[in-house]
XYZ file of C-alpha atoms in Angstrom:
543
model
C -30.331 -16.929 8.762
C -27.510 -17.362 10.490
C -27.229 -17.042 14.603
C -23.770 -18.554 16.012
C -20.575 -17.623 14.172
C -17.550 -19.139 14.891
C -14.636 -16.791 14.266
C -10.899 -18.127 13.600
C -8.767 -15.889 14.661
C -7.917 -12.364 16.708
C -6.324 -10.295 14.346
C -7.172 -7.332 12.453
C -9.543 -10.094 10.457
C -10.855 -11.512 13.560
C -11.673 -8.153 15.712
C -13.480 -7.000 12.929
C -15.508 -9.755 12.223
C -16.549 -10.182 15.633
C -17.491 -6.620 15.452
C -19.402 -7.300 12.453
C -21.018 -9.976 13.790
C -22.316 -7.807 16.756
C -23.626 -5.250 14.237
C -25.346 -7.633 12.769
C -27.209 -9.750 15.645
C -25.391 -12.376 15.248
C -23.680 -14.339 18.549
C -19.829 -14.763 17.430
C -17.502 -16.753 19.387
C -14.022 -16.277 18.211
C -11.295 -19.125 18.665
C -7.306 -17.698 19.438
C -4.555 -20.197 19.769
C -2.059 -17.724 21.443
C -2.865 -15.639 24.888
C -3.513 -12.081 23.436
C -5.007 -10.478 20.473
C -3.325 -8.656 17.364
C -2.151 -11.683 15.025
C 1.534 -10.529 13.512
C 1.354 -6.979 14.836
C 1.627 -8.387 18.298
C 5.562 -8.478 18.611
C 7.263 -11.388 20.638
C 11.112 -11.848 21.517
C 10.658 -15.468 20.587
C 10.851 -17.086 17.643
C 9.691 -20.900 18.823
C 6.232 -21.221 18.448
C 4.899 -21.532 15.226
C 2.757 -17.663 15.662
C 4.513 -15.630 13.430
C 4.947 -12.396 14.161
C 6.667 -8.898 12.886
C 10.333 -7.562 13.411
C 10.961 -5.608 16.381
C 12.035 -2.700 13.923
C 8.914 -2.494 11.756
C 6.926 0.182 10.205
C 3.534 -0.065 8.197
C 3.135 0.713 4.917
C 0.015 2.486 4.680
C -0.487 5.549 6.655
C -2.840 5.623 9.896
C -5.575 7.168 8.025
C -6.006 4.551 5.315
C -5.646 1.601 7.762
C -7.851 2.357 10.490
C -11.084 0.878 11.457
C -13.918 2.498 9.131
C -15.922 3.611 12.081
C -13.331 4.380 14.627
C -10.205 6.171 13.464
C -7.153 6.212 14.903
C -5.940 8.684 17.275
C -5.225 12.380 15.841
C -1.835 12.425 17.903
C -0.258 8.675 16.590
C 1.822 9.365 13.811
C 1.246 8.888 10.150
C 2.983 5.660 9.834
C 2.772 3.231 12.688
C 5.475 0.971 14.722
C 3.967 -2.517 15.403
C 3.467 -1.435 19.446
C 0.878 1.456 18.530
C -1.161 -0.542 15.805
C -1.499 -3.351 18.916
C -2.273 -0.184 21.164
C -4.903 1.004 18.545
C -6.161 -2.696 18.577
C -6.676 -2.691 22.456
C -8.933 0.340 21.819
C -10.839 -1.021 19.533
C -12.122 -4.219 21.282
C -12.369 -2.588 24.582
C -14.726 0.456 22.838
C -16.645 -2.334 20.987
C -16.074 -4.829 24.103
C -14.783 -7.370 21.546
C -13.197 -9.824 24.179
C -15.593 -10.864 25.806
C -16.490 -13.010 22.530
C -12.664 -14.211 22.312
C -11.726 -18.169 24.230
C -7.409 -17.292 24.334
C -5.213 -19.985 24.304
C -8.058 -22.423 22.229
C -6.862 -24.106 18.860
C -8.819 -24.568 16.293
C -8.821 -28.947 15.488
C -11.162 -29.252 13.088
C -14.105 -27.728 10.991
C -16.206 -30.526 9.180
C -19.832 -29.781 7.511
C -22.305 -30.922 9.915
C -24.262 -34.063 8.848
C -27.570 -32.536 7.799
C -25.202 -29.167 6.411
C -27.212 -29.431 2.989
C -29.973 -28.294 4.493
C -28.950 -26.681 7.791
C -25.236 -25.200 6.691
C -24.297 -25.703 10.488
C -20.775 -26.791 10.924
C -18.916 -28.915 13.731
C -16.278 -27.293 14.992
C -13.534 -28.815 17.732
C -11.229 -27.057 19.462
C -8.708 -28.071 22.463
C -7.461 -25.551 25.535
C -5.022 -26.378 27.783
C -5.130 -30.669 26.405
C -8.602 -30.401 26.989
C -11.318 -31.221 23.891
C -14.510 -30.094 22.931
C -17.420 -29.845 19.887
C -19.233 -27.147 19.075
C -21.857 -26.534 16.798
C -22.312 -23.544 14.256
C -24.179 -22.067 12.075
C -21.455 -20.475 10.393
C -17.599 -19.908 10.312
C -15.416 -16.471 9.415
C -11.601 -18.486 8.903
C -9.548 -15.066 9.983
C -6.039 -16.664 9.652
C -4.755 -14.375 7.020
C -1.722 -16.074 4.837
C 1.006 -15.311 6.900
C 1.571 -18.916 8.138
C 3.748 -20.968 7.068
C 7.114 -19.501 6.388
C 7.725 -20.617 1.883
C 11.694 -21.379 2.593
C 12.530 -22.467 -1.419
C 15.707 -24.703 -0.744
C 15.103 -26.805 -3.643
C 15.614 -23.964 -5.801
C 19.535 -23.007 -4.375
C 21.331 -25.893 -5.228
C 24.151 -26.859 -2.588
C 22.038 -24.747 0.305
C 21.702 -27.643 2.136
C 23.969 -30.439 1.384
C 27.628 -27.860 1.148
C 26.531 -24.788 2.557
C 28.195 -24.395 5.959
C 26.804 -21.018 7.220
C 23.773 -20.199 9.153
C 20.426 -20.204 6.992
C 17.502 -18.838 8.237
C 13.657 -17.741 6.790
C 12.875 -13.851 7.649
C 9.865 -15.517 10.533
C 13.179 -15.620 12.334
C 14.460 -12.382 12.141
C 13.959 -10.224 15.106
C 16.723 -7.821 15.163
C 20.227 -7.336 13.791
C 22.386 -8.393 17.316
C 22.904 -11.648 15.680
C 24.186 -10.626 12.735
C 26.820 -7.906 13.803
C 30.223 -8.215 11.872
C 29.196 -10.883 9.684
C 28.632 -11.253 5.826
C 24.737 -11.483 4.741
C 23.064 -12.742 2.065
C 19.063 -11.551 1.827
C 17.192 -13.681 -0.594
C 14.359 -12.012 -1.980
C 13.564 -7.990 -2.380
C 9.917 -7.727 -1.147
C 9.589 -5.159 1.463
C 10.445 -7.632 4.330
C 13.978 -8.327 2.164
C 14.454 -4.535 1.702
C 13.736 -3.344 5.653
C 16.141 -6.069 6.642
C 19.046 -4.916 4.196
C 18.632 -1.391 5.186
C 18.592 -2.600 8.869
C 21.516 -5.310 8.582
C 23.574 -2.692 6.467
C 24.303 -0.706 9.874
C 26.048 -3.619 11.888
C 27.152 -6.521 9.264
C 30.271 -5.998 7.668
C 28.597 -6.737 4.257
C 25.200 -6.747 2.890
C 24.149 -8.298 -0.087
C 20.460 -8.035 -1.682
C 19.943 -11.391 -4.279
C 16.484 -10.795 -6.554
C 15.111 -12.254 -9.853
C 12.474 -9.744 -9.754
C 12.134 -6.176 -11.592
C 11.518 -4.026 -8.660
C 10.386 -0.509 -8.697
C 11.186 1.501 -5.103
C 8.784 4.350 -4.217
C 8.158 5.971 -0.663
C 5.796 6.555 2.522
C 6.420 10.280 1.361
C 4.822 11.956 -1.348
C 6.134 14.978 -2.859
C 4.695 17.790 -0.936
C 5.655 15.906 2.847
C 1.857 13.687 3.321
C 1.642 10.081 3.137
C 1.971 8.933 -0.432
C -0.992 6.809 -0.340
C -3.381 9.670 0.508
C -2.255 11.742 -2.059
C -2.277 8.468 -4.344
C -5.057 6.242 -3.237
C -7.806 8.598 -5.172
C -11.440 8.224 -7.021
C -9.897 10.946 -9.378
C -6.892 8.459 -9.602
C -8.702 5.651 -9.862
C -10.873 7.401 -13.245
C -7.661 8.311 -14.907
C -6.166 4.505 -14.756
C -9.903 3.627 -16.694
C -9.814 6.042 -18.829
C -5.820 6.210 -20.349
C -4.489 3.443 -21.825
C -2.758 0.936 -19.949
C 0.388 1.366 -21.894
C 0.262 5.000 -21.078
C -0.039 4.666 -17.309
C 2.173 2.657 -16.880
C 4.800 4.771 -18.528
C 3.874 7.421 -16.440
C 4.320 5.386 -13.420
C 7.570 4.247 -14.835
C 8.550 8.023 -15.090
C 7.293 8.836 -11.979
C 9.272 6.054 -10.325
C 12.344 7.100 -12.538
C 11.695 10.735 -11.116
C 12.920 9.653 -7.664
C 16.186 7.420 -8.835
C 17.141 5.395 -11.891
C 16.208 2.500 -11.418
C 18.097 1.166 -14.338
C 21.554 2.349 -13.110
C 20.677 0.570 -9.843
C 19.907 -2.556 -11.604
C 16.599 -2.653 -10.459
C 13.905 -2.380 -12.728
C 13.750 -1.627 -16.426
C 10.742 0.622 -18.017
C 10.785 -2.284 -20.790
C 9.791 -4.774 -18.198
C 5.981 -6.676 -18.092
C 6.520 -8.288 -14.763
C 7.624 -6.399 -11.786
C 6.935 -5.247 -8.556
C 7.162 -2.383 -6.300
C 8.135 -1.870 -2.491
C 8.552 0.896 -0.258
C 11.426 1.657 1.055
C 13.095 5.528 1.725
C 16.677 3.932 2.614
C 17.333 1.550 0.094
C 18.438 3.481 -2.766
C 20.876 5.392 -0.641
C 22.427 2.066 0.876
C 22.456 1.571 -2.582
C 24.520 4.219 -3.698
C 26.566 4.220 -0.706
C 27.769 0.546 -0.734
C 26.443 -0.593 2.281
C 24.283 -2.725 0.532
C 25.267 -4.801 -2.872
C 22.446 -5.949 -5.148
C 23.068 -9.000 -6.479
C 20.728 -11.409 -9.485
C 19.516 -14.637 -8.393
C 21.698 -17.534 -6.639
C 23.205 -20.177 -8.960
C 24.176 -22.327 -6.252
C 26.136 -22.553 -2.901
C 29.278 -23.813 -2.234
C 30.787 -24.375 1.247
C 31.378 -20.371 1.882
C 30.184 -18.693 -1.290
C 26.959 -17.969 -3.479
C 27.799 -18.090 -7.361
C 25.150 -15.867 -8.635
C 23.962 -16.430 -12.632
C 25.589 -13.538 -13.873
C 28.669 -15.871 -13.216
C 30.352 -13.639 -10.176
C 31.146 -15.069 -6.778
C 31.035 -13.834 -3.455
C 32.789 -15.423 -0.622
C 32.641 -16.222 2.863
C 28.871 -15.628 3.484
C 27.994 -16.108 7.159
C 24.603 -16.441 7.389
C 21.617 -16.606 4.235
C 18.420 -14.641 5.299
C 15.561 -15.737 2.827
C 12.702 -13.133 2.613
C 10.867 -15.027 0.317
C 7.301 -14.971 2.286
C 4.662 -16.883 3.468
C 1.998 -19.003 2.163
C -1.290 -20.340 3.819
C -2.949 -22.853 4.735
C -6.034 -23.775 6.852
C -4.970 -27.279 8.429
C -8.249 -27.988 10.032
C -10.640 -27.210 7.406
C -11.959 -30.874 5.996
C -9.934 -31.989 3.351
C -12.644 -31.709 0.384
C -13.127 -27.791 1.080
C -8.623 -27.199 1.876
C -8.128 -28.744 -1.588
C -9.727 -26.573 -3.678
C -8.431 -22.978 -2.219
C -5.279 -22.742 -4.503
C -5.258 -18.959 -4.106
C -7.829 -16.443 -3.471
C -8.999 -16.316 -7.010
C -10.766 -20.112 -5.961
C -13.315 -18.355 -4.205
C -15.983 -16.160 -5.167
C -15.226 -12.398 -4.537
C -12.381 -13.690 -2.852
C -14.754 -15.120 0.208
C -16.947 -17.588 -0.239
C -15.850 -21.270 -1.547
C -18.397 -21.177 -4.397
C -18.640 -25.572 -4.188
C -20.935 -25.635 -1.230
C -24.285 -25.915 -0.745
C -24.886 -23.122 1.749
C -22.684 -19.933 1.599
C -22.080 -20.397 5.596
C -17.872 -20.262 5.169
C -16.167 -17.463 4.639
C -12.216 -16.674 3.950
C -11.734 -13.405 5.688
C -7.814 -11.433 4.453
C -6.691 -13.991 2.069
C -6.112 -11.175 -0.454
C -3.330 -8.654 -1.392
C -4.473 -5.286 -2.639
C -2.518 -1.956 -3.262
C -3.940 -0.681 -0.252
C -4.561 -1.635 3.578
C -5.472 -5.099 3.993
C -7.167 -4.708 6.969
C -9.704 -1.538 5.264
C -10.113 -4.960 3.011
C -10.635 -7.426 5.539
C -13.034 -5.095 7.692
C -14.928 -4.500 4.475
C -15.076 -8.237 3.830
C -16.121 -9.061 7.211
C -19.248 -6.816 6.866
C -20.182 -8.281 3.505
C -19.975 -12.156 4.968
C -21.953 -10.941 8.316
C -25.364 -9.339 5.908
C -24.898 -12.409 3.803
C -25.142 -14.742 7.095
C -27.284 -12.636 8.761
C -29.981 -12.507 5.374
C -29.473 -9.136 4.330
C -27.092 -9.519 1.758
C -27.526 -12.112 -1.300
C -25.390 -14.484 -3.182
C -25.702 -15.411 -6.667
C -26.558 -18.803 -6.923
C -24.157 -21.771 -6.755
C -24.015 -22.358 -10.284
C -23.389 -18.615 -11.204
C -20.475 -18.211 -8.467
C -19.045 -21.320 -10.022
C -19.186 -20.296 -13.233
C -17.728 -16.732 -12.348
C -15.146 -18.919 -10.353
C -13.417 -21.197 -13.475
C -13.814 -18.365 -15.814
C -10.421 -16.914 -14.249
C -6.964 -17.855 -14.996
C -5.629 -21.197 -13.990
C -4.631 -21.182 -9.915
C -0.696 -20.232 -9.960
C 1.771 -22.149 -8.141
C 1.632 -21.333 -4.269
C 4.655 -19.688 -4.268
C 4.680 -15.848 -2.511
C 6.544 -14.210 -5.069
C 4.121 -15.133 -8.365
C 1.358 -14.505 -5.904
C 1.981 -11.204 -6.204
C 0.957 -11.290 -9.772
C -2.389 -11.730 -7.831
C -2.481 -7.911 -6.293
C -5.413 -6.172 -7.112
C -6.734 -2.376 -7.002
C -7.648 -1.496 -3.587
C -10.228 0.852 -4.864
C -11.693 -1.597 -7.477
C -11.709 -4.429 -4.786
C -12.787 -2.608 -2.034
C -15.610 -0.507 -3.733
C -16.962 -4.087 -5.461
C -17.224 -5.274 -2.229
C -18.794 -2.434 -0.736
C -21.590 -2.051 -3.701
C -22.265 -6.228 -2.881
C -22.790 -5.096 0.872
C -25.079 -2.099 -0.135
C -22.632 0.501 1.592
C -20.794 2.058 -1.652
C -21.204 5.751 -1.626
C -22.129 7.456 -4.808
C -20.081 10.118 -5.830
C -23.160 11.670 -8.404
C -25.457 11.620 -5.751
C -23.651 13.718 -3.097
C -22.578 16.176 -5.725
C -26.397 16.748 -5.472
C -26.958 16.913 -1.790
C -23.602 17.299 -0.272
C -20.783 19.071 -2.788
C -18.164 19.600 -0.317
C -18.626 16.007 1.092
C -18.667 14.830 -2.521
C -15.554 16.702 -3.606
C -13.522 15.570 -0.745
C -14.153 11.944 -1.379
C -13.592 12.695 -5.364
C -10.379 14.200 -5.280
C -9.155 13.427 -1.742
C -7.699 9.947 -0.277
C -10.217 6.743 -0.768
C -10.530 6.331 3.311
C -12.437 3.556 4.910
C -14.849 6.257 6.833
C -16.197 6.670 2.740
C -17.923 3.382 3.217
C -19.779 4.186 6.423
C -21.904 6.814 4.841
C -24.575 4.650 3.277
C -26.321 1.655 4.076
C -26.084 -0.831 6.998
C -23.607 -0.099 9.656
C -23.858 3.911 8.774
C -21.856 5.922 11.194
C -23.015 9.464 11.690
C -19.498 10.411 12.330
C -17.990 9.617 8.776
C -19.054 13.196 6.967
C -16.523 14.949 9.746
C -14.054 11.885 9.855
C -13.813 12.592 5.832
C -13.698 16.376 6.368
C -11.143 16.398 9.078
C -8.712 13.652 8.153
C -6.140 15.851 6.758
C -6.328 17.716 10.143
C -5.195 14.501 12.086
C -2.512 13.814 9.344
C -0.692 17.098 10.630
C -1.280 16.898 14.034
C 1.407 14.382 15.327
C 3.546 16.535 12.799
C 2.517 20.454 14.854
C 5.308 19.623 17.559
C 7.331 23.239 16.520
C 5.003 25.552 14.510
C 7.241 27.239 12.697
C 4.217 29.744 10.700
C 0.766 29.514 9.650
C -0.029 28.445 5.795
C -2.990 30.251 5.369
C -3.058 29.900 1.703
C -3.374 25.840 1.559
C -7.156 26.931 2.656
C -8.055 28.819 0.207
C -6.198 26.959 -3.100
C -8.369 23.990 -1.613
C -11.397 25.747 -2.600
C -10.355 26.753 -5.329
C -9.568 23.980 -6.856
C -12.586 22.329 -5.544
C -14.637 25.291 -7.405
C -12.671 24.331 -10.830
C -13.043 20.840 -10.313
C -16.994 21.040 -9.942
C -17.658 20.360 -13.976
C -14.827 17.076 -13.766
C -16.286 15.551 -10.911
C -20.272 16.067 -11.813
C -18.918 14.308 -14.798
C -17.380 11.650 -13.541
C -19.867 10.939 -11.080
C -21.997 10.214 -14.174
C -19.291 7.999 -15.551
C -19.179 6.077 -12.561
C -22.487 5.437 -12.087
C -23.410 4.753 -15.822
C -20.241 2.446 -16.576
C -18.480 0.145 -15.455
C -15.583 1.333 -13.182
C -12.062 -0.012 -13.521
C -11.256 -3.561 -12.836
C -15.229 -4.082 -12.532
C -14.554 -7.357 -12.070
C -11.514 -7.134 -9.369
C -11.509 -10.673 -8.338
C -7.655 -11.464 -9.413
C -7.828 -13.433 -13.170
C-alpha cells in the first residue's frame, strides 16, 4: 500500500486527486510550477511564460451540471455554461471546502521523476523539484502526473510551405491569443476549425476587416442549446442514449446524427461537412453558421502555400494581403521530467492501460491523470480517474497483472502520429469511458438494481443526463447527498435562468411522470440488458 503521493499539478486533475488522496488515507503532496491553482482556466494577460492558459473571451462546453465535482456541485445560481473566472471561482470553493491547499508547494517545478533504486520491490519513486533556484529530493511511494495535454502549443509550419521563409505577416499559435485588440482592421487567416479556431473567427469577425476560416477537416457544428432551451448535453448525455447507440446499427446512427446536424443548417451548402463522409468532427459553436451566412467570416480548404502577402489555398483560389495567420491547430503533451524509458513509450493515451497506468512497470505506482478526450467533461473523467488510481494505491482496488495489461495494451491500433487533429480520432464515449472506469473502482451504479429499491432514483438516472453525482451512490467515497443532487439538478439548471418569471409551467410536472410511468417496462428492461451484456464500447480504451 501506498502512503505518500506526489501529485503533478493544480488543476482540475490535480485538486481532485489530492482530494482523492485524502479520501483515501493517503498523505499527497502536490507540486505547482505557477503561484495559484486552476491550470488553463486560470486566465492571465500574459502570454510569456510557457503556462498556457484560456482566452479572455471563453465559454465551456459542457454545462455546469455535467462538469462539476461529483460530490460537490456547483452553485444553483452560476449559469449553465461557465466563463473561465467562475469555473476558477468554483475551484477556490472546492479546495477551501476540502482544504486542498494546504497539500499544494506553489511556485515548485517538477525536475525529475526517476524509479527509485530498489522500485522493483518498493515502487517508491525519487522525485526533485526546485523553488525559487533552490533544489531538493523527495521520496514517494507513488506519483498522480496531473499535467493534462495542453502543453506544448503543435504549430505545423512544415506543412505551409513559404510560412516561414516568404511570408511577411504576423504568425502566431492560438496559446497567444488573448483578445481581438490586436487584430482590429486587419485581414486574418485562422488555421484549423476545432472549437478554439471557431470561437476565435466568430470573435475576430467583429473587429478585423476580413476573416477567413482554412480546414481540411469535415466538420459538423451543433450547439450548447438543445431544442427545448436546456443544455444540449443533458438532454444528450443519456443511459437511454447511450442503449440506443448499442443497440442500432452504426450506419443508422450515424445517419440520424447526420440528419439531426442537417436539421439545424446544411452543412453541405456551407462547405462543411458531407453526410458521405467517414472522418469528421464536430464543434460547438451557436455563431458560426450565421458569420457564415453573413460574410463576416469566409471558409476556406487547406493552405497550399504562402507567398509574401497571400495564402493559395488547394482549390487553386488566392487571397491577398493577409496580415496576420492565427493557427488553432492545438496542443500536444509531454511530461519532460518523467525518465526517459517510461516518456518514450506514452505515444497517446491508448499506451496505457485504461488510459492510466503505463502497463511496462513493475509496480502500478504511476498514474496519467486527464490525458484523454471524451464526448463529455474531462474533468467528470479526470475526477473519476483520480479515484480509481487512489483505491488502486491505497489497496482497495486491483490491477490485472502486468502481463494481462500488456497484452490488453498492444492489442489496440498502432499509436497515431502526435499530431492534435488525428488525435481526435482518439475521442471516446464519455459514458462508456467513464462508467468502465467507475465499475474498475467499484462505484458504478446499477440501473436494475434501483429499479428494485429506488424507481424514481432509477428512472431519473435512466432517462435523465449521465451526471457525475450518479457515481457517488455506491461504493467507496459514497456521498449521501447524490439521491437529491440527481433529483434536483434540473432545478439548479433553471435557476440562474428565473431572473423574470414570466408564468408557471405546471404541466412539465406532471408529463415527467408520465412518461416515467410509460417508460417503467423499457427501463426494467434495459437494466437487464445492461447488467447481462456487455454495454457499448465495453472496451472504451481508444483502439
Amino acid at each position: 500500500m501506498a502512503r505518500r503521493v506526489a501529485v503533478i499539478g493544480a488543476g482540475v486533475g490535480g485538486l481532485a486527486s489530492v482530494k482523492c488522496c485524502l479520501d483515501e488515507g493517503l498523505e499527497p503532496t502536490c507540486f505547482e510550477s505557477s503561484g495559484d491553482i486552476g491550470g488553463i482556466w486560470r486566465y492571465t494577460d500574459s502570454t510569456d511564460s510557457r503556462r498556457v492558459s484560456v482566452y479572455r473571451s471563453v465559454i465551456s462546453n459542457t454545462s455546469k451540471e455535467m462538469s462539476c465535482f461529483s460530490d460537490f456541485p456547483f452553485p444553483e445560481d452560476f449559469p449553465n455554461y461557465l466563463p473561465h473566472s467562475l469555473i476558477l471561482e468554483y475551484f477556490r470553493m472546492y479546495a477551501q471546502h476540502f482544504d486542498l491547499l494546504r497539500h499544494v508547494h506553489f511556485q515548485t517545478t517538477v525536475l525529475s521523476v526517476r524509479k527509485h533504486p530498489d522500485f522493483t520491490t518498493s515502487g517508491q519513486w525519487e522525485v526533485v523539484t526546485e523553488t525559487d533556484g533552490v533544489r531538493e529530493s523527495h521520496v514517494f511511494d507513488a506519483v498522480m502526473v496531473c499535467t493534462g495535454h495542453y502543453q506544448e502549443p503543435y504549430l505545423p509550419l512544415a506543412s505551409f510551405p513559404g510560412i516561414e521563409s516568404r511570408f511577411r505577416g504576423q504568425c502566431l499559435h492560438s496559446r497567444q491569443y488573448r483578445d481581438v485588440q490586436a487584430f482590429r482592421g486587419k485581414r486574418v487567416l485562422v488555421v484549423g476549425i476545432g472549437n478554439t479556431g471557431g470561437d476565435l473567427s466568430v470573435e475576430l469577425s467583429r473587429v478585423a476587416a476580413k476573416v477567413f476560416l482554412s480546414t481540411r477537416s469535415n466538420t459538423w457544428v451543433t450547439s450548447r442549446v438543445s431544442d427545448h432551451g436546456f443544455p444540449k448535453d443533458m438532454v444528450g448525455t443519456t443511459r437511454f442514449n447511450h442503449l440506443l447507440e448499442w443497440l442500432l446499427p452504426s450506419v443508422l446512427t450515424r445517419r440520424i446524427m447526420f440528419r439531426k446536424f442537417n436539421s439545424w443548417f446544411n452543412h453541405t451548402n456551407y462547405g462543411l461537412a458531407s453526410s458521405k463522409s467517414s472522418k469528421f468532427k464536430v464543434i460547438v459553436n451557436e455563431e458560426l453558421p450565421f458569420c457564415l451566412l453573413s460574410g463576416t467570416v469566409v471558409l476556406k480548404p487547406n493552405v497550399k502555400e504562402f507567398t509574401e502577402s497571400s495564402a493559395v489555398f488547394e482549390d487553386g483560389t488566392t487571397e491577398e494581403n493577409i496580415d496576420v495567420v492565427l493557427f488553432a491547430t492545438g496542443y500536444n503533451f509531454s511530461f519532460p521530467f518523467l525518465e526517459e524509458s517510461i516518456r518514450n513509450t506514452i505515444n497517446d493515451n491508448r499506451s496505457l492501460y485504461g488510459c492510466v497506468f503505463p502497463p511496462q512497470l513493475e509496480k502500478p505506482t504511476l498514474a496519467i491523470i486527464g490525458l484523454i478526450q471524451l464526448t463529455g467533461s474531462i474533468m467528470v473523467g479526470s475526477e473519476m480517474q483520480a479515484r480509481w488510481v487512489t483505491g488502486v494505491f491505497a489497496g482497495w482496488n486491483k490491477l490485472p497483472p502486468r502481463s494481462r495489461m500488456m497484452a490488453e495494451v498492444l492489442k489496440r491500433k498502432p499509436a497515431v502520429k502526435r499530431n492534435p487533429s488525428e488525435r481526435e480520432n482518439l475521442k471516446m464515449s464519455f459514458i462508456s469511458y467513464v462508467d468502465k472506469i467507475a465499475a474498475c473502482a467499484g462505484v458504478k451504479p446499477s440501473v436494475f438494481k434501483l429499479l428494485l429499491t429506488d424507481p424514481k432514483l432509477a428512472l431519473a438516472i435512466f432517462f435523465g443526463p449521465c451526471s457525475p453525482y450518479q457515481y457517488r451512490l455506491v461504493g467507496r467515497g459514497r456521498w449521501s447527498g447524490a439521491r437529491a443532487a440527481i433529483l434536483t439538478q434540473w432545478q439548479r439548471t433553471l435557476k440562474p435562468l428565473r431572473t423574470r418569471v414570466v408564468g408557471d409551467n405546471s404541466s412539465s410536472s406532471s408529463s415527467w411522470c408520465w412518461m416515467c410511468l410509460l417508460a417503467l417496462p423499457a427501463a426494467l428492461t434495459a437494466g437487464f440488458l445492461f447488467s447481462k451484456y456487455p454495454q457499448p464500447g465495453w472496451s472504451p480504451w481508444p483502439g
